[in-house]
Amino acid sequence: MEYLAWPAIQACALSRNRTARGTQAAGGWKDSEPGQWRPPCVWRGEATVDPAMSHPDCRLNLGSLRGVSSVVGPRGVGASPGDKKSKNKSTRGKKKSIFENYMSEEEVSEGLKRGTLIQGVLRINPKKFHEAFIPSPDGDRDIFIDGVVARNRALNGDLVVVKLLPEEQWKVIKPESSDKEAEGAYESDLPEELCGSRLQRSLKGHNDNPNVIVEAQCDDSDSEEGHGSTPDVLVDGVRKLAVCVPEKGKEDAGGPVTKDESTSTPQDTSAVPEKLLQRSAKVVSIVEKKHSRAAAGFLKLLTDKNSELFRKYALFSPSDHRVPRIYVPLKDCPQEFVTRPKDYANTLFICRIVDWKEDSNFALGQLAKSLGQAGEIEPETEGILTEYGVDFSDFSSEVLECLPQSLPWTIPPEEFSKRRDLRKDCIFTIDPSTARDLDDALSCKPLADGNTYEVGVHIADVSYFVPEGSELDQVAAQRATSVYLVQKVVPMLPRVLCEELCSLNPMTDKLTFSVIWTLTSEGKILSEWFGRTIIRSCTKLSYEHAQSMIESPTQRIPEEELPPISPEHTSEEVHQAVLNLHRIAKELRKQRFLDGALRLDQLKLAFTLDHDTGLPQGCYIYEYRDSNKLVEEFMLLANMAVAHRIYRSFPERALLRRHPPPQAKMLNDLVEFCDQMGLSMDFSSAGALNESLTKIFGDDKYSLARKEVLTNMCSRPMQMALYFCSGVLRDEVQFQHYALNVPLYTHFTSPIRRFADVMVHRLLAASLGHSVPPDMEPGAVQKRADHCNDRRMASKRVQELSTSLFFAVLVRESGPLESEAMVLGVLNQAFDVLVLRYGVQKRIYCNALPLRSHHFQRVGKKPVLTLTWEPEDTEQEPVQQVVTIFSLVEVVLRAEAAALKYSALLKRPGPGGPSDLQDQEECDRDRDLEQED
């Protein structure tokens, strides 16, 4: 897999806490690369900016724009500056503030203590960006924040403090409306560890094959929460649940943003039932600006050519409509932009917000660089990385100097006396075929009694190479995680460490941290040992190799179908070890689910890429097989074992991982939905839910599709698993991991790509007496945990956007694409589908189809859309199609004119098709039940 290097864009840091890496030279635009330009150094103004936005390299003289206001436009951030020219004349002098001043720290602290203020992470609805939410502390319905003014300059992901509005200003939800959007407006703050993972983690070129297979994007092998996640929109009948991927910039039916017709704020809410009221609030403080304040987007000239602003500023329009439009100084723009703006209409730029005053709907920004043409993979990828604050710069010389300078490196002799020598054992790795960062290995040695085994999980000893407090340690802690894209990886650690020093490559001596158990063939643990070790992996198996061994237990795998194996071991020995591990893993897995674990498998896309162009040639749904499950079980077992060990040793400072139970309100909505749909589901616990999903559906195509849809819906209420310090949470009940249904859990098995695992390695070493305990108080550990959570969340979102980018390019290059789809939400004039062949979710609008008419109704409690198709031939009768939740339909995905946009269209049904008959029978049955009631 190709590693990214961060270009000179990082002259201005992504984080307000990060020191500058350098400054641009003064002067005009410089063509440092063909087709790219970079801004001059314009951070020399002496005016100060908001301290939270300031940076030693990011200063801008704001005096010329102070006092400039604007009219709130359809995007909530102002109309054209020229539209308010006359207003500026009459209001010069003291300007009226649009936004409220933030409360002082003392006021906020006191309000939080008294309970008059509420703190939470802001989420802005990607489809209706005037709507925002924070979670309710009691787990009830989210708190609603209506409009840009109420958001008070906070951006998506910021940690904010809000004050509740008077009850008469609360949001009223009309129960009969079918076009409500998602309450949660979630993107990816959903658990990764409920699903199968351990998928593709790296990529390399294949000289003998132009096609590179990228197996998947999810990078966890120890999938504790485990499912992919998708943004929420409403599935009607499941109020505030939903499952449709918002299309960037596309509002309902493509129209302008308006206030939600399903809500209102009447003067008197006393007669409104409590369940139809949603608490509403306004932002009074931004505790932490977690949004990077960077955005990719497009430059435009202001509309009023006669205004003073036109001569000084251009308008930057972010691709992400949740970010405000931004004034940028014309002197930062390309020289030809003013005279030839159309030449830049499709050029993607990066802009950073440097200030946003109380009296302006527009933020003030600084152009960082041009990325290239919109719709192309690399410019779009760089935009995604920058927006989410991913550091993809080259590692500095100071960082690289922390590593051994002479390669190949050999283990110092003194380490052999400190470690258990396992080099003669049959130890091997199982990873994706293209993996290069091999951080875990397995071993399984039969013992004399014939029913017990010595099973080992051996993890690269990354902490040996990352001294605490070193430059390397600081950079790794800041990055916190490797970021896996479809085509490349942004590593947490330098490549030489990821791929050579630490990677458990075959037939080389490596430093490891091991957990070794004595296990029965039924998976019962008889003993366990932790310690530092030295191993010599005998071979590098791919998942395909291991799967072949599992599927051919008595057949010898031909040597030409296997990777090289060290001469000290035979292919039969490795084969038998894999079979033994598989047998034990099956028992461990069975017991885990009997003990109440939950798994929500969702469809995951994988791509084949053209070796020369990097463009996607095709895609498929990644299959999670027994070989994946084998590795997963032992990674989970190791993580749980280490969690107990470090918590016993350091009850106040252990870095653990918890998974809170589902959000109560959304879970109740899901229960109500299942009741309406006649689905017998038990949501009382993680195990009960898992059992329901396992038993309720058959194995036929329709049943499996329904299971995919319901699994998707069940993911909605799930919360994100979080790292935390054991000394900060006093109630051990809160340590619980909901999905795994275990009291203690942590991350130990992937230190090459997760800094949390490095911290856990240090704790484990200290607990074994190998080193002194880390000198960190619980508060400092929690701060590190919070940062790891933030970066993991950003990494997950980047991963999803990378997948979406490549799929959109695939539709453009290879479309239109056809597939079966299942309906998972029905609205008044649209419906949402899960496209089964590709695992994507789309909304299909009735006004985009050649319909004579469409009619929405409720049959029983189910929402139903009846579509009447315009006949293709005047002599034909119109064809009717009934669409309700779980309808199986045929769809076509077709690229739109705008870059990376594609739409889903419903294929015209044949008369009397099976899905029509099925839907009609269900509707008839519901009508009968309604009459009986």
Tab-separated table of N, CA, C and O in Angstrom, residues 251-293:
chain	number	residue	atom	x	y	z
A	251	GLU	N	-30.444	18.583	-1.110
A	251	GLU	CA	-31.477	18.711	-0.101
A	251	GLU	C	-32.696	17.917	-0.538
A	251	GLU	O	-32.704	17.255	-1.554
A	252	ASP	N	-33.733	17.972	0.252
A	252	ASP	CA	-34.923	17.208	-0.068
A	252	ASP	C	-35.375	17.516	-1.481
A	252	ASP	O	-35.656	18.645	-1.840
A	253	ALA	N	-35.457	16.461	-2.286
A	253	ALA	CA	-35.912	16.556	-3.670
A	253	ALA	C	-35.137	17.595	-4.458
A	253	ALA	O	-35.595	18.139	-5.435
A	254	GLY	N	-33.962	17.902	-3.978
A	254	GLY	CA	-33.106	18.820	-4.723
A	254	GLY	C	-33.482	20.273	-4.551
A	254	GLY	O	-32.920	21.144	-5.171
A	255	GLY	N	-34.429	20.574	-3.689
A	255	GLY	CA	-34.868	21.947	-3.529
A	255	GLY	C	-34.021	22.712	-2.547
A	255	GLY	O	-33.121	22.196	-1.930
A	256	PRO	N	-34.312	23.999	-2.360
A	256	PRO	CA	-33.540	24.818	-1.428
A	256	PRO	C	-33.839	24.415	0.009
A	256	PRO	O	-34.834	23.766	0.289
A	257	VAL	N	-32.968	24.840	0.880
A	257	VAL	CA	-33.167	24.528	2.292
A	257	VAL	C	-34.273	25.404	2.841
A	257	VAL	O	-34.260	26.615	2.719
A	258	THR	N	-35.226	24.795	3.468
A	258	THR	CA	-36.299	25.524	4.117
A	258	THR	C	-36.506	24.938	5.486
A	258	THR	O	-35.992	23.887	5.820
A	259	LYS	N	-37.282	25.624	6.280
A	259	LYS	CA	-37.589	25.078	7.595
A	259	LYS	C	-38.373	23.801	7.418
A	259	LYS	O	-39.173	23.653	6.521
A	260	ASP	N	-38.128	22.855	8.289
A	260	ASP	CA	-38.787	21.558	8.202
A	260	ASP	C	-40.277	21.737	8.397
A	260	ASP	O	-40.743	22.253	9.398
A	261	GLU	N	-41.031	21.315	7.410
A	261	GLU	CA	-42.468	21.499	7.481
A	261	GLU	C	-43.113	20.618	8.549
A	261	GLU	O	-44.247	20.813	8.922
A	262	SER	N	-42.356	19.648	9.005
A	262	SER	CA	-42.919	18.752	10.007
A	262	SER	C	-42.765	19.312	11.408
A	262	SER	O	-43.149	18.707	12.375
A	263	THR	N	-42.148	20.484	11.548
A	263	THR	CA	-41.940	21.048	12.872
A	263	THR	C	-42.478	22.464	12.912
A	263	THR	O	-42.599	23.148	11.913
A	264	SER	N	-42.766	22.884	14.082
A	264	SER	CA	-43.182	24.265	14.279
A	264	SER	C	-42.935	24.620	15.731
A	264	SER	O	-42.693	23.773	16.565
A	265	THR	N	-42.995	25.915	16.041
A	265	THR	CA	-42.803	26.342	17.421
A	265	THR	C	-43.966	27.246	17.813
A	265	THR	O	-43.841	28.461	17.805
A	266	PRO	N	-45.095	26.668	18.151
A	266	PRO	CA	-46.254	27.464	18.508
A	266	PRO	C	-46.034	28.198	19.824
A	266	PRO	O	-45.164	27.831	20.611
A	267	GLN	N	-46.811	29.237	20.043
A	267	GLN	CA	-46.688	30.014	21.271
A	267	GLN	C	-47.098	29.199	22.491
A	267	GLN	O	-46.544	29.350	23.551
A	268	ASP	N	-48.077	28.328	22.314
A	268	ASP	CA	-48.577	27.552	23.446
A	268	ASP	C	-48.351	26.075	23.189
A	268	ASP	O	-48.956	25.488	22.302
A	269	THR	N	-47.440	25.484	23.966
A	269	THR	CA	-47.156	24.059	23.796
A	269	THR	C	-47.807	23.225	24.889
A	269	THR	O	-47.574	22.027	24.965
A	270	SER	N	-48.629	23.856	25.713
A	270	SER	CA	-49.200	23.118	26.845
A	270	SER	C	-50.117	21.996	26.392
A	270	SER	O	-50.260	20.985	27.083
A	271	ALA	N	-50.728	22.144	25.205
A	271	ALA	CA	-51.649	21.113	24.721
A	271	ALA	C	-50.947	20.053	23.894
A	271	ALA	O	-51.569	19.094	23.452
A	272	VAL	N	-49.649	20.228	23.658
A	272	VAL	CA	-48.910	19.272	22.824
A	272	VAL	C	-48.449	18.108	23.698
A	272	VAL	O	-47.849	18.327	24.750
A	273	PRO	N	-48.723	16.870	23.278
A	273	PRO	CA	-48.234	15.724	24.052
A	273	PRO	C	-46.714	15.781	24.209
A	273	PRO	O	-45.989	16.179	23.292
A	274	GLU	N	-46.230	15.361	25.385
A	274	GLU	CA	-44.804	15.465	25.686
A	274	GLU	C	-43.945	14.710	24.681
A	274	GLU	O	-42.860	15.147	24.316
A	275	LYS	N	-44.453	13.577	24.179
A	275	LYS	CA	-43.637	12.773	23.253
A	275	LYS	C	-43.449	13.457	21.906
A	275	LYS	O	-42.604	13.043	21.114
A	276	LEU	N	-44.257	14.508	21.635
A	276	LEU	CA	-44.117	15.235	20.376
A	276	LEU	C	-43.311	16.524	20.544
A	276	LEU	O	-43.166	17.289	19.599
A	277	LEU	N	-42.788	16.752	21.752
A	277	LEU	CA	-41.953	17.924	21.996
A	277	LEU	C	-40.493	17.504	22.056
A	277	LEU	O	-40.150	16.504	22.682
A	278	GLN	N	-39.653	18.269	21.407
A	278	GLN	CA	-38.217	18.020	21.476
A	278	GLN	C	-37.547	19.250	22.068
A	278	GLN	O	-37.674	20.363	21.555
A	279	ARG	N	-36.844	19.028	23.166
A	279	ARG	CA	-36.167	20.143	23.810
A	279	ARG	C	-35.243	20.845	22.822
A	279	ARG	O	-34.517	20.196	22.070
A	280	SER	N	-35.276	22.164	22.832
A	280	SER	CA	-34.470	22.955	21.911
A	280	SER	C	-33.566	23.881	22.703
A	280	SER	O	-33.888	24.265	23.838
A	281	ALA	N	-32.422	24.238	22.110
A	281	ALA	CA	-31.418	24.979	22.860
A	281	ALA	C	-30.616	25.868	21.925
A	281	ALA	O	-30.771	25.832	20.702
A	282	LYS	N	-29.757	26.674	22.520
A	282	LYS	CA	-28.817	27.503	21.763
A	282	LYS	C	-27.432	27.323	22.367
A	282	LYS	O	-27.277	27.062	23.568
A	283	VAL	N	-26.412	27.468	21.528
A	283	VAL	CA	-25.033	27.315	21.974
A	283	VAL	C	-24.589	28.593	22.686
A	283	VAL	O	-24.737	29.690	22.154
A	284	VAL	N	-24.038	28.420	23.879
A	284	VAL	CA	-23.566	29.577	24.642
A	284	VAL	C	-22.056	29.544	24.852
A	284	VAL	O	-21.472	30.513	25.330
A	285	SER	N	-21.429	28.423	24.492
A	285	SER	CA	-19.975	28.343	24.626
A	285	SER	C	-19.452	27.184	23.778
A	285	SER	O	-20.124	26.165	23.640
A	286	ILE	N	-18.270	27.381	23.212
A	286	ILE	CA	-17.570	26.283	22.545
A	286	ILE	C	-16.418	25.880	23.451
A	286	ILE	O	-15.444	26.617	23.610
A	287	VAL	N	-16.540	24.715	24.056
A	287	VAL	CA	-15.522	24.243	24.995
A	287	VAL	C	-14.257	23.847	24.248
A	287	VAL	O	-13.146	24.152	24.671
A	288	GLU	N	-14.437	23.142	23.128
A	288	GLU	CA	-13.292	22.703	22.347
A	288	GLU	C	-13.674	22.678	20.873
A	288	GLU	O	-14.663	22.044	20.494
A	289	LYS	N	-12.887	23.385	20.066
A	289	LYS	CA	-13.145	23.422	18.623
A	289	LYS	C	-12.512	22.195	17.980
A	289	LYS	O	-11.389	22.237	17.486
A	290	LYS	N	-13.247	21.104	17.973
A	290	LYS	CA	-12.697	19.848	17.459
A	290	LYS	C	-12.730	19.791	15.933
A	290	LYS	O	-11.963	19.050	15.329
A	291	HIS	N	-13.616	20.542	15.317
A	291	HIS	CA	-13.595	20.629	13.857
A	291	HIS	C	-12.306	21.315	13.430
A	291	HIS	O	-11.856	22.274	14.061
A	292	SER	N	-11.698	20.841	12.356
A	292	SER	CA	-10.398	21.367	11.932
A	292	SER	C	-10.447	22.814	11.462
A	292	SER	O	-9.410	23.459	11.339
A	293	ARG	N	-11.643	23.336	11.208
A	293	ARG	CA	-11.815	24.672	10.619
A	293	ARG	C	-11.195	24.753	9.224
A	293	ARG	O	-10.880	25.834	8.734
